[in-house]
Coordinates of C-alpha atoms in Angstrom, one line a residue:
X9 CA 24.0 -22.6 23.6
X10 CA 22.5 -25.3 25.7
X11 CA 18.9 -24.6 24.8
X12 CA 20.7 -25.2 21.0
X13 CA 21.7 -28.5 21.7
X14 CA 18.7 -29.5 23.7
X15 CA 16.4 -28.9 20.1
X16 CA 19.4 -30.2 18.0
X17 CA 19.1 -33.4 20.2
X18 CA 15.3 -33.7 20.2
X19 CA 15.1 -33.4 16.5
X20 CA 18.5 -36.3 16.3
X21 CA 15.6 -38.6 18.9
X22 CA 12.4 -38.0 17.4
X23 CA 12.6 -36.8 13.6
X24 CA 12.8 -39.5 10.6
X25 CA 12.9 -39.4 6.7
X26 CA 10.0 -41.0 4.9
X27 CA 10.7 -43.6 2.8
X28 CA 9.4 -42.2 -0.1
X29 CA 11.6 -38.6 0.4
X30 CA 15.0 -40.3 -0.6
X31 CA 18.1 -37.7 1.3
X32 CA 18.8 -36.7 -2.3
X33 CA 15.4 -35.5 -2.7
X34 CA 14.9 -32.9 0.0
X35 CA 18.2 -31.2 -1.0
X36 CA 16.4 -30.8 -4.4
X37 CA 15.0 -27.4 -5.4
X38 CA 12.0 -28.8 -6.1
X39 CA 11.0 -30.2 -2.9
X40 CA 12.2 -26.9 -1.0
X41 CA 10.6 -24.6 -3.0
X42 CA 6.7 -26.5 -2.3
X43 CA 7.8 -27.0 1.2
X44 CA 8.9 -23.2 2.1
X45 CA 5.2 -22.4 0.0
X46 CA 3.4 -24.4 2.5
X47 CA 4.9 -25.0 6.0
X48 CA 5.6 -21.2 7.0
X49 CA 1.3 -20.6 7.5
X50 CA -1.5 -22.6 8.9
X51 CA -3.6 -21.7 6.3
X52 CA -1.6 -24.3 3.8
X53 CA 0.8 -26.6 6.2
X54 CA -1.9 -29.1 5.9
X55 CA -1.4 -29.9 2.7
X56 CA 2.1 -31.2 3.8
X57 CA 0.6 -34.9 4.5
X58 CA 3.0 -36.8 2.6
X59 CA 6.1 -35.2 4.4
X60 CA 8.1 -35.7 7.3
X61 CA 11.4 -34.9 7.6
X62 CA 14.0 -32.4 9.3
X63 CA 16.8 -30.8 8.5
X64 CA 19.5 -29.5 11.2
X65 CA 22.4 -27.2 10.0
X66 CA 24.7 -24.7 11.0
X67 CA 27.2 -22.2 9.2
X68 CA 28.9 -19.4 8.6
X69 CA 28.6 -16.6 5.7
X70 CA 30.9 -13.7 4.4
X71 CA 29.6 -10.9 2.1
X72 CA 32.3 -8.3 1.1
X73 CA 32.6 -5.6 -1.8
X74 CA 31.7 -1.9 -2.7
X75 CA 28.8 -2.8 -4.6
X76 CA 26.1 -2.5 -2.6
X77 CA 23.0 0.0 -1.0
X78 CA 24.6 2.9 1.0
X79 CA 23.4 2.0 4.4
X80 CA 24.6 -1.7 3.8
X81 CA 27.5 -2.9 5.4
X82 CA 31.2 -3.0 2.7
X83 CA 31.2 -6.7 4.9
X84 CA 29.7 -8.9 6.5
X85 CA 30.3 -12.6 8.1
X86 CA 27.1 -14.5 9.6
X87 CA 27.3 -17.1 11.8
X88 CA 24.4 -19.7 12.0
X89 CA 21.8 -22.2 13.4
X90 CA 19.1 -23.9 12.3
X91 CA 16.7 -26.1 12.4
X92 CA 13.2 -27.0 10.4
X93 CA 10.9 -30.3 9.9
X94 CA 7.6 -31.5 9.8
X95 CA 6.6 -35.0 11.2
X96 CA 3.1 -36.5 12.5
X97 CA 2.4 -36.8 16.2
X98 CA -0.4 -39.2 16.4
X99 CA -3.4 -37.1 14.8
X100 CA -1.4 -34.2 14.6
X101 CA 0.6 -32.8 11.5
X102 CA 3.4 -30.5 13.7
X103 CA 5.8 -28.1 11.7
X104 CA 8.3 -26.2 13.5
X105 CA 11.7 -24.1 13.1
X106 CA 14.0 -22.6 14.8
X107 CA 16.9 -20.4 14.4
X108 CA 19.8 -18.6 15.5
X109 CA 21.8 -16.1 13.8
X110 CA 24.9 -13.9 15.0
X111 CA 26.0 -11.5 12.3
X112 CA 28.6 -9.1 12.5
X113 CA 29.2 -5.8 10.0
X114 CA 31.9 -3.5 9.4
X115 CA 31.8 0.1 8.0
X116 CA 27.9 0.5 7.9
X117 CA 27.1 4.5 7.7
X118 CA 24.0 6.5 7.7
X119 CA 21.5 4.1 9.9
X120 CA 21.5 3.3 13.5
X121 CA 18.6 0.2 13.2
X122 CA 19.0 -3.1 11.5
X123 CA 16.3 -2.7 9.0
X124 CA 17.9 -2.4 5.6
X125 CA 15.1 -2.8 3.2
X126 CA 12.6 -1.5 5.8
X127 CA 9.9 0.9 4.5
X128 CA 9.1 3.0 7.7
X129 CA 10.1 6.1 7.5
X130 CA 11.4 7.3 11.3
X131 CA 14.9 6.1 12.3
X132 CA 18.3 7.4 13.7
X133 CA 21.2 7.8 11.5
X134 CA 24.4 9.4 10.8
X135 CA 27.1 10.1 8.5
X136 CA 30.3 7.8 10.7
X137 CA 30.8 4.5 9.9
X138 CA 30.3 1.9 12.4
X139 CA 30.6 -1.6 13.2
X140 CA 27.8 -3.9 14.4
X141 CA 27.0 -6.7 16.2
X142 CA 23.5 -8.7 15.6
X143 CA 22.0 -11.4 17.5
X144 CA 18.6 -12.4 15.7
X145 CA 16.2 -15.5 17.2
X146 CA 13.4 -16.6 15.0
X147 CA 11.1 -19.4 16.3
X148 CA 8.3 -20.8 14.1
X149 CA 5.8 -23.9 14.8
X150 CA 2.0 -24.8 13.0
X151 CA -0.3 -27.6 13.8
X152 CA -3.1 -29.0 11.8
X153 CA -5.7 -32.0 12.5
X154 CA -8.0 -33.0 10.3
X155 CA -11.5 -33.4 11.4
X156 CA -13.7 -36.0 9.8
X157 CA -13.4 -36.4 5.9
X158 CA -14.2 -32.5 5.0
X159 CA -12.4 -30.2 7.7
X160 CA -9.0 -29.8 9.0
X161 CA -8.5 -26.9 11.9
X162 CA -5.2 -25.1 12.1
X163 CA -2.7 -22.6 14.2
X164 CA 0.7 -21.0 14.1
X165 CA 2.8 -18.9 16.2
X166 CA 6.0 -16.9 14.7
X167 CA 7.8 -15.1 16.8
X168 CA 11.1 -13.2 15.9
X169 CA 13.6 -11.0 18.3
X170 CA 16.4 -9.2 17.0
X171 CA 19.1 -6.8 19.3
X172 CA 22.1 -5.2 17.5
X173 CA 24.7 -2.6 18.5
X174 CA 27.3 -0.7 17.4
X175 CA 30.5 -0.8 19.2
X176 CA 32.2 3.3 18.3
X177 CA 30.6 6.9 18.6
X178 CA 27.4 7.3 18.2
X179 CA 27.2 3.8 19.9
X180 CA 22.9 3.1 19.1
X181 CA 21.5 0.0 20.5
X182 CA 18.4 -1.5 18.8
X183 CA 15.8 -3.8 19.5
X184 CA 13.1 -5.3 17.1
X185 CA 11.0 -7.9 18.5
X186 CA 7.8 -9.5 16.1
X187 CA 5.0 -11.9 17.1
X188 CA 1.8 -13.2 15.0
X189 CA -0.5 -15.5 16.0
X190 CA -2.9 -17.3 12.6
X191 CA -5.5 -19.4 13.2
X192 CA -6.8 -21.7 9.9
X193 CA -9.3 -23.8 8.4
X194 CA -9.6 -26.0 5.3
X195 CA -13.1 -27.4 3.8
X196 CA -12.1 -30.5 1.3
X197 CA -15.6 -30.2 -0.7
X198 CA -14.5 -33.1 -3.4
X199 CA -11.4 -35.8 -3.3
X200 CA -9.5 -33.3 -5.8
X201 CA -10.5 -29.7 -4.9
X202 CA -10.5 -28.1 -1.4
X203 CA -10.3 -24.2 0.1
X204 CA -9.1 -22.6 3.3
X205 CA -8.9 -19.7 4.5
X206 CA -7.2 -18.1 7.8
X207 CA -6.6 -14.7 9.8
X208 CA -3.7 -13.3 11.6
X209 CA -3.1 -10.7 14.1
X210 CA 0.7 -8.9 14.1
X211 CA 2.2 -7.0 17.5
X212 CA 5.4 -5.7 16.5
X213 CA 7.9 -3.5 18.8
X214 CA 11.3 -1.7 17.9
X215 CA 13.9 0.6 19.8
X216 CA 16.6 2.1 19.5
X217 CA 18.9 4.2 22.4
X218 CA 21.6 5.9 21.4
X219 CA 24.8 6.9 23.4
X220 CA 28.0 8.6 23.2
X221 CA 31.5 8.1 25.2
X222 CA 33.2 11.0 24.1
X223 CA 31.0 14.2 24.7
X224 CA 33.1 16.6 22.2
X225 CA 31.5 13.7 19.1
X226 CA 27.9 14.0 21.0
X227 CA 27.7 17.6 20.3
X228 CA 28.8 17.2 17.0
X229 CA 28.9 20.9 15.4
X230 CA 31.6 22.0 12.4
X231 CA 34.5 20.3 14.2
X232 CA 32.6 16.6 13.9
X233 CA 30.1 16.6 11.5
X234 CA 30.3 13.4 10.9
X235 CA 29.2 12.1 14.9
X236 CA 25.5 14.0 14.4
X237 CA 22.7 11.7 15.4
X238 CA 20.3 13.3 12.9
X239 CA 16.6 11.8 12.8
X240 CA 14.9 10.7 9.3
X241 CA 11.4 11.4 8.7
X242 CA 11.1 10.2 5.3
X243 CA 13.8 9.6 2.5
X244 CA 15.2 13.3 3.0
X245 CA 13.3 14.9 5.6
X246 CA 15.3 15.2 8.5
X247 CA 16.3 16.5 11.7
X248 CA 19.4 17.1 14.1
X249 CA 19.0 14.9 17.5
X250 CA 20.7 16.5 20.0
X251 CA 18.7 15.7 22.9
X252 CA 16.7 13.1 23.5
X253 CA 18.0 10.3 21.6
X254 CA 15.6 6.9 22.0
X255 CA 13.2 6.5 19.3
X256 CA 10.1 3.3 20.0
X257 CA 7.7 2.1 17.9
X258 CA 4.3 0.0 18.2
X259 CA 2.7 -1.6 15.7
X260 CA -0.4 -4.1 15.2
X261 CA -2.0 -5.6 12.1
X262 CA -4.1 -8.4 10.8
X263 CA -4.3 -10.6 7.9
X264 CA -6.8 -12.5 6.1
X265 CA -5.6 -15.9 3.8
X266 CA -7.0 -17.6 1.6
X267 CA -6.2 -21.1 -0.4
X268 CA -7.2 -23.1 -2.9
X269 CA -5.5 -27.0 -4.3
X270 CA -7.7 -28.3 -7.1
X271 CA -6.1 -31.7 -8.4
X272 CA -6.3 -31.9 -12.5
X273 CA -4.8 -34.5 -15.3
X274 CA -2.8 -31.6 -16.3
X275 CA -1.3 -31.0 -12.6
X276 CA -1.8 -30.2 -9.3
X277 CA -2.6 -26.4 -9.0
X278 CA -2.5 -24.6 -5.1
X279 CA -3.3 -21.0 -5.1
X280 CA -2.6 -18.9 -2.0
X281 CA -3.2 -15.1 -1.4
X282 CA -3.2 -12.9 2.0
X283 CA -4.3 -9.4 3.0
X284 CA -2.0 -7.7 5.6
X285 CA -2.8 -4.1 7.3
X286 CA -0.4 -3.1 9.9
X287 CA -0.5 0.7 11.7
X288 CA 2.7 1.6 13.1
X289 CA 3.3 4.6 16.0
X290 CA 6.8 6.2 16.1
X291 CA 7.4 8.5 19.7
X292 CA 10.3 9.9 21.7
X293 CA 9.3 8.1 25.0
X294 CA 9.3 10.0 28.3
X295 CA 12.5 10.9 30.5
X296 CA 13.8 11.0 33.9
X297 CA 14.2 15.0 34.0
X298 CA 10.2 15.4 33.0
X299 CA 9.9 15.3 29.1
X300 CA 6.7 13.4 28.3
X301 CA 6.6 11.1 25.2
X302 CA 6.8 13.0 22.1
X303 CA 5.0 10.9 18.9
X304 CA 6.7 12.0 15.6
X305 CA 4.3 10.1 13.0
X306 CA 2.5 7.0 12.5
X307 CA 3.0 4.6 9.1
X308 CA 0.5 3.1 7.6
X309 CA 0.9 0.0 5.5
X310 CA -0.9 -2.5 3.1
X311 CA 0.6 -5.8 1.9
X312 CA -1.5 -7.9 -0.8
X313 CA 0.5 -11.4 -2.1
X314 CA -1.1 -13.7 -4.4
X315 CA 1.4 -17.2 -5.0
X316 CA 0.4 -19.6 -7.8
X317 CA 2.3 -23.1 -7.8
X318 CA 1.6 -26.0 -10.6
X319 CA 3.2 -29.2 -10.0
X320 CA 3.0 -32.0 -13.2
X321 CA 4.9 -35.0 -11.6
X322 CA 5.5 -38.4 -13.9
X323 CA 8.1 -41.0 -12.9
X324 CA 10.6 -39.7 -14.9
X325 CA 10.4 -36.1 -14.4
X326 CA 8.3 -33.5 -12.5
X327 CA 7.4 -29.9 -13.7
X328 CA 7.0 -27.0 -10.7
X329 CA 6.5 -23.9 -11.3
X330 CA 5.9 -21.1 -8.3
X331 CA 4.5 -17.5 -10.2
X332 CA 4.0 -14.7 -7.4
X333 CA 2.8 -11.1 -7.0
X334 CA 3.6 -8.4 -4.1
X335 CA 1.9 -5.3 -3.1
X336 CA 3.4 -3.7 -0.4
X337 CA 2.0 0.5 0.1
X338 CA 2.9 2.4 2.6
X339 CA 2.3 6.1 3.6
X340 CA 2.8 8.5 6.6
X341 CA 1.2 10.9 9.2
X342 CA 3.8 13.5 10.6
X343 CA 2.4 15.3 13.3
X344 CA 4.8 18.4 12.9
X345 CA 3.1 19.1 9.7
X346 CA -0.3 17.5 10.9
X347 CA -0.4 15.9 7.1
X348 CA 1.0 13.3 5.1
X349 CA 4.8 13.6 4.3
X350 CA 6.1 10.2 2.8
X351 CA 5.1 7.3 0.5
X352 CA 6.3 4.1 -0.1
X353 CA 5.3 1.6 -2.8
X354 CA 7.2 -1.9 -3.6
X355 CA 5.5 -3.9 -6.5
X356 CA 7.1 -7.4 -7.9
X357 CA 6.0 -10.1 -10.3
X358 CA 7.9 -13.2 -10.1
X359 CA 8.0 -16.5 -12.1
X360 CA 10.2 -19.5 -11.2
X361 CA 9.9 -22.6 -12.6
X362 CA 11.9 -25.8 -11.9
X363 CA 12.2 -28.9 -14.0
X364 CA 13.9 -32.2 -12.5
X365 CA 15.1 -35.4 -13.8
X366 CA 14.3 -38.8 -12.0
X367 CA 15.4 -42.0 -12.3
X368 CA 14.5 -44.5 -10.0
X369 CA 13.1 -42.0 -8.0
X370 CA 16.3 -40.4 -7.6
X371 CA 17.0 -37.0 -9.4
X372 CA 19.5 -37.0 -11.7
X373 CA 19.6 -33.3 -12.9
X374 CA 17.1 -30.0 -12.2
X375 CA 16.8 -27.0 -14.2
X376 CA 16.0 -24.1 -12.8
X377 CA 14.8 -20.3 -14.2
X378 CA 14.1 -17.4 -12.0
X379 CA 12.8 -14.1 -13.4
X380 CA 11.8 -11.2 -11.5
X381 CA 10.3 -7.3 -12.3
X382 CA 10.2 -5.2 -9.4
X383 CA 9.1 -1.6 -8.8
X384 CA 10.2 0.8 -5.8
X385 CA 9.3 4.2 -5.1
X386 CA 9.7 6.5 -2.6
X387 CA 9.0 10.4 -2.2
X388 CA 9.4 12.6 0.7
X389 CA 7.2 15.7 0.1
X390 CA 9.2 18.6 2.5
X391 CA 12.7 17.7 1.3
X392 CA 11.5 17.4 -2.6
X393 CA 12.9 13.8 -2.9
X394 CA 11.5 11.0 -5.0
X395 CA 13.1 8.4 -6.3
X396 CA 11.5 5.4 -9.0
X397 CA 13.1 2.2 -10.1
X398 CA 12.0 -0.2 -12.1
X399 CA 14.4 -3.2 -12.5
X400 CA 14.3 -6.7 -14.0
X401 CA 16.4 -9.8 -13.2
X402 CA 16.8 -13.3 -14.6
X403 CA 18.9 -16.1 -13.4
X404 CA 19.2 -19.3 -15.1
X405 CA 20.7 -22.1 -12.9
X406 CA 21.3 -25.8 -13.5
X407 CA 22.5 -28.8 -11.0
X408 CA 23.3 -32.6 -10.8
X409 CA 23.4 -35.8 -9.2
X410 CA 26.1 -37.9 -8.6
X411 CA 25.3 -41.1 -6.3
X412 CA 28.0 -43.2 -4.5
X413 CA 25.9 -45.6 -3.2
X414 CA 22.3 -45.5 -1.2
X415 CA 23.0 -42.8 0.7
X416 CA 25.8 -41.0 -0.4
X417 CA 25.8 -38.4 -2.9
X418 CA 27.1 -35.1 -4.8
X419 CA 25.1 -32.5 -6.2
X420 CA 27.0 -29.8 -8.4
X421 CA 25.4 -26.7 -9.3
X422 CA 26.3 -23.5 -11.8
X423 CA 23.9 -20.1 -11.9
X424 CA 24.5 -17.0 -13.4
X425 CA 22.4 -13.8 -12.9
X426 CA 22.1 -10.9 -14.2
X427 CA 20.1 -7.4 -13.5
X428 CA 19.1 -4.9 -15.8
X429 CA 17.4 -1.4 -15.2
X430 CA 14.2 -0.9 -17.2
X431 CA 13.1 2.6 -16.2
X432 CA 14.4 4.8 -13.5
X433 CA 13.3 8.7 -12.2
X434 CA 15.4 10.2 -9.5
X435 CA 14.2 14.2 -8.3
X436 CA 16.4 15.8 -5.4
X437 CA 16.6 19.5 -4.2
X438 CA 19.2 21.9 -5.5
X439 CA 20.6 22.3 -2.0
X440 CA 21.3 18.5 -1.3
X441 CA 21.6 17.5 1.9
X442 CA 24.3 14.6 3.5
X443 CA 21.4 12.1 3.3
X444 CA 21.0 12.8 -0.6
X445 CA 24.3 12.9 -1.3
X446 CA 25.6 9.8 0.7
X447 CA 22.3 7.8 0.2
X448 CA 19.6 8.9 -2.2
X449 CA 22.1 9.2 -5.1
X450 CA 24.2 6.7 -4.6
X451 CA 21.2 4.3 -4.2
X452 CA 20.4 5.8 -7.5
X453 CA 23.6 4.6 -9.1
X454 CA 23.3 1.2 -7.5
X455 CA 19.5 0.6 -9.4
X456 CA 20.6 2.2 -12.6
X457 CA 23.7 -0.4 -12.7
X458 CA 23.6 -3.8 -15.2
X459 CA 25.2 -6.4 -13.3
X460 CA 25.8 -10.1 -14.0
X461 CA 26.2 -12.7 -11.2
X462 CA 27.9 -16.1 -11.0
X463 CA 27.8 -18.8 -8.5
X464 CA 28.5 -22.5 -7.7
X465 CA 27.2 -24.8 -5.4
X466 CA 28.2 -27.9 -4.1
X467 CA 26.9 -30.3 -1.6
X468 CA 27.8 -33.9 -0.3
X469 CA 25.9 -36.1 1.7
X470 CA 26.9 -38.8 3.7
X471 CA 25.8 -41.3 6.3
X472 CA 27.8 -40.5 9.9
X473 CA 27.0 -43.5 11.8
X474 CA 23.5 -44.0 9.9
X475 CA 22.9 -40.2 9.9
X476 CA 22.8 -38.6 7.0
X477 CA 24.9 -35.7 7.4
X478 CA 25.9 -33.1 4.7
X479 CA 28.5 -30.4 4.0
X480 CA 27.7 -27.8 1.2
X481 CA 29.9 -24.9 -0.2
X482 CA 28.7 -22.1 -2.1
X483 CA 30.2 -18.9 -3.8
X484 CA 29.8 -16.2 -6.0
X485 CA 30.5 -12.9 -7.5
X486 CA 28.6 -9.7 -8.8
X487 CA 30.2 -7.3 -11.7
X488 CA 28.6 -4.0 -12.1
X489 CA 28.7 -1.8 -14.6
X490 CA 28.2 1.9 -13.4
X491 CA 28.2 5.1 -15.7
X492 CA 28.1 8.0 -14.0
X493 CA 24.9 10.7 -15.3
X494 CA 26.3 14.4 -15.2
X495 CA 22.6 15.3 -15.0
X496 CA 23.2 13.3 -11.2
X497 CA 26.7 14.6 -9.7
X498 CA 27.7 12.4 -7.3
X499 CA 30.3 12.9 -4.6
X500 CA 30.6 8.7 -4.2
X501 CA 29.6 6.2 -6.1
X502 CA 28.9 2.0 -5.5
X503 CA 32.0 -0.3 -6.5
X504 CA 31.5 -2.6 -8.9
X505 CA 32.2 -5.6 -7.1
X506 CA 30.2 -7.9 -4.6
X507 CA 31.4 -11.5 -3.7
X508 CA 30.1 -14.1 -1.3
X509 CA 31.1 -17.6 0.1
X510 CA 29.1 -19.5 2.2
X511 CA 29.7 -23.0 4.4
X512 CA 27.6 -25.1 5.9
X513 CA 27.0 -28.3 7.5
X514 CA 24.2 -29.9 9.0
X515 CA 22.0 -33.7 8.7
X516 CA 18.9 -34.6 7.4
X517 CA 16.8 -36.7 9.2

């Protein structure tokens, strides 16, 4: 906690608004989405001359309802921390976050990490429900400086650590620590048009014990069924854990980026893709009574991402629209069958465009529309499961300005959501086992369901002794409509419900 307030009160001494980014504007959707495109990678935080600000908030979140993925949590309340800005320290441009998040999760079955839309393949898990407690630490910081008239040099460091555990039988504890260190460069080869590119090299590590208090649930067997530590080697595959129960990985990559801004009459257009390769080891490490480390498999995964952003600004309105495709393939090695076992593919194509009213450089009103198509597949070769989804989503959301004087305002926001399956293919074995009957088909249910989303937003600003402080409330709540498929018997199936409220309050400086 006192580190916390040591970078909440460097940020209150040295951070300042720009004059020309009024408080209303950096709460716009606009001005976040072009700044969360560009400040997260040294390959385009340069381009973030004409900003300086920060933003310091905390809060606290609560997600509760039955409709949901099987191995997330029925609820979950987040408490939070955080800060991120970007100001200029003589001939340095210096962007930096920070954050801290404790999350806590109730009834979460069949996984013992804190990876829920990971795509490796090895993990823990069992049938009990549990609850957990996560602590997560994420600390981000780039800096540029321009050389001459044509090049500008760049680097960032991200580094994330995450440590959750689960407080009943089987009691896992799991560790997940992430570093990546980018160097950059941009070439400016006109006034209007200029390229970068960048590299990146990833070390990831992840751990997870686990431990049991009452020895009758550590042997499991038919009296406790439920209390088997079982480990996954795919989306099916797996395998009862009696001895032996810490599972590590290690992982390395790199990444090219590339970049290209070209300024036109019809806009400004910035272009950014990235390469990532990253080879992942999973093995039963060593123990006291002589075992020697045991690898189970190693995952291998590529990660393409091309983001296209066009910005048509006029005094009265501006135009932004942010278009985006992922890639992200992965496949494994299992060394009990000396071959490849499991696949994993996630493919999306996004489009978001945003379209804001000004008036005196203030926004009055934005518009904003979010469509998605996504693709995700997985098979797991011994155990004869795959599963295919396809889904779309659209969300239409709209928001305006009220001002109470210079720097005191209310912004008011409705959005409504709604998902829709376009194709689906789900294969399991005759002889199902607890995975594909508490997971695999209930996952299938959840992808196959229409559901339709509301929310509301609302934030107001205010000056606290000339800082500009805000509060912001948001909520929401997802229907779903299930049918259940006789060709797919289910022993349980998602709810139908999903709500969310979230508070928060924080300044911008």
């Amino acid at each position: 906690m006192k580190k916390i307030l040591q970078v909440w009160l460097f940020c209150l001494a040295f951070q300042q608004l720009n004059a020309q980014d009024s408080i209303a504007s950096v709460q716009s959707e606009v001005f976040n989405q072009r700044y969360r495109l560009l400040a997260a990678d040294a390959v385009s935080q340069p381009l973030l001359q004409d900003v300086t600000f920060n933003i310091v908030e905390a809060g606290y979140k609560r997600k509760n309802g039955e409709y949901r993925l099987a191995q997330d949590a029925s609820s979950q309340r987040d408490f939070y921390f955080r800060t991120s800005g970007t100001r200029r320290i003589k001939s340095f441009l210096v962007s930096g976050s920070f954050g801290y998040e404790r999350v806590v999760q109730d009834s979460t079955a069949y996984t013992l990490r804190y990876d829920l839309h990971g795509a490796s393949p090895y993990y823990f898990y069992t049938v009990k429900k549990g609850h957990w407690d996560i602590g997560h630490y994420s600390l981000n910081g780039v800096v540029s400086k321009t050389i001459g008239d044509k090049f500008t040099v760049a680097a960032a460091g991200h580094y994330n650590s995450l440590n959750g555990w689960r407080s009943s039988d089987p009691r896992p504890e799991y560790f997940d620590q992430y570093m990546e260190f980018a160097p950059a460069t941009q070439y400016r080869f006109s006034d209007k048009q200029l390229i970068g590119i960048g590299g990146r090299y990833i070390k990831r590590r992840t751990e997870t014990s686990v431990e049991y208090r009452n020895d009758n649930y550590s042997m499991g067997g038919g009296q406790y069924p439920e209390y088997i530590t079982y480990l996954q080697y795919g989306y099916g595959r797996q395998k009862n854990q009696s001895t032996r129960r810490n599972i590590r990985s290690k992982a390395t990559g790199w990444a090219a980026d590339a970049l290209y801004q070209g300024k036109f009459s019809f806009g400004e257009l910035t272009v950014k893709g990235s390469y990532r390769q990253i080879d992942s080891e999973f093995f039963l490490p060593g123990t006291q009574t002589g075992d020697i480390p045991l690898t189970v498999g190693f995952f291998y995964e590529d990660i393409a991402d091309v983001t296209a952003q066009w910005r048509f600004m006029r005094p009265q309105y501006s135009i932004d629209i942010l278009a985006a495709y992922q890639y992200h393939y992965g496949q494994d090695l299992n060394t009990e069958f000396s071959a490849n076992n499991y696949l994993y593919s996630f493919e999306q194509l996004s489009i978001r465009p945003v379209y804001t009213r000004r008036k005196d450089n203030l926004p009055v009103y934005e518009i904003l529309l979010d469509a998605r198509l996504s693709d995700l597949y997985r098979a797991d070769g011994s155990s004869n499961v795959l599963t295919d989804y396809q889904v779309a989503r659209g969300m239409a959301q709209a928001a305006g300005f009220l001002y109470f004087g210079e720097k005191q305002f209310l912004k008011a926001g409705l959005a409504a959501e709604v998902q829709l399956p376009v194709s689906s293919k789900v294969q399991t074995p005759t002889q199902s086992s607890a995975f594909t009957q508490g997971v695999v088909i209930p996952d299938a249910y959840y992808q196959r369901a229409t559901s339709f989303t509301g929310r509301v937003d609302l934030l107001y600003s205010f000056p606290v002794d000339k800082v500009n402080s805000f509060i912001r409330l948001q909520s929401g709540l997802q229907q779903a409509a299930i049918k259940q498929n006789r060709l797919l018997p289910a022993t349980q199936l998602p709810g139908k419900q999903r709500w969310f409220y979230e508070l928060t309050i924080g300044v911008t400086l």
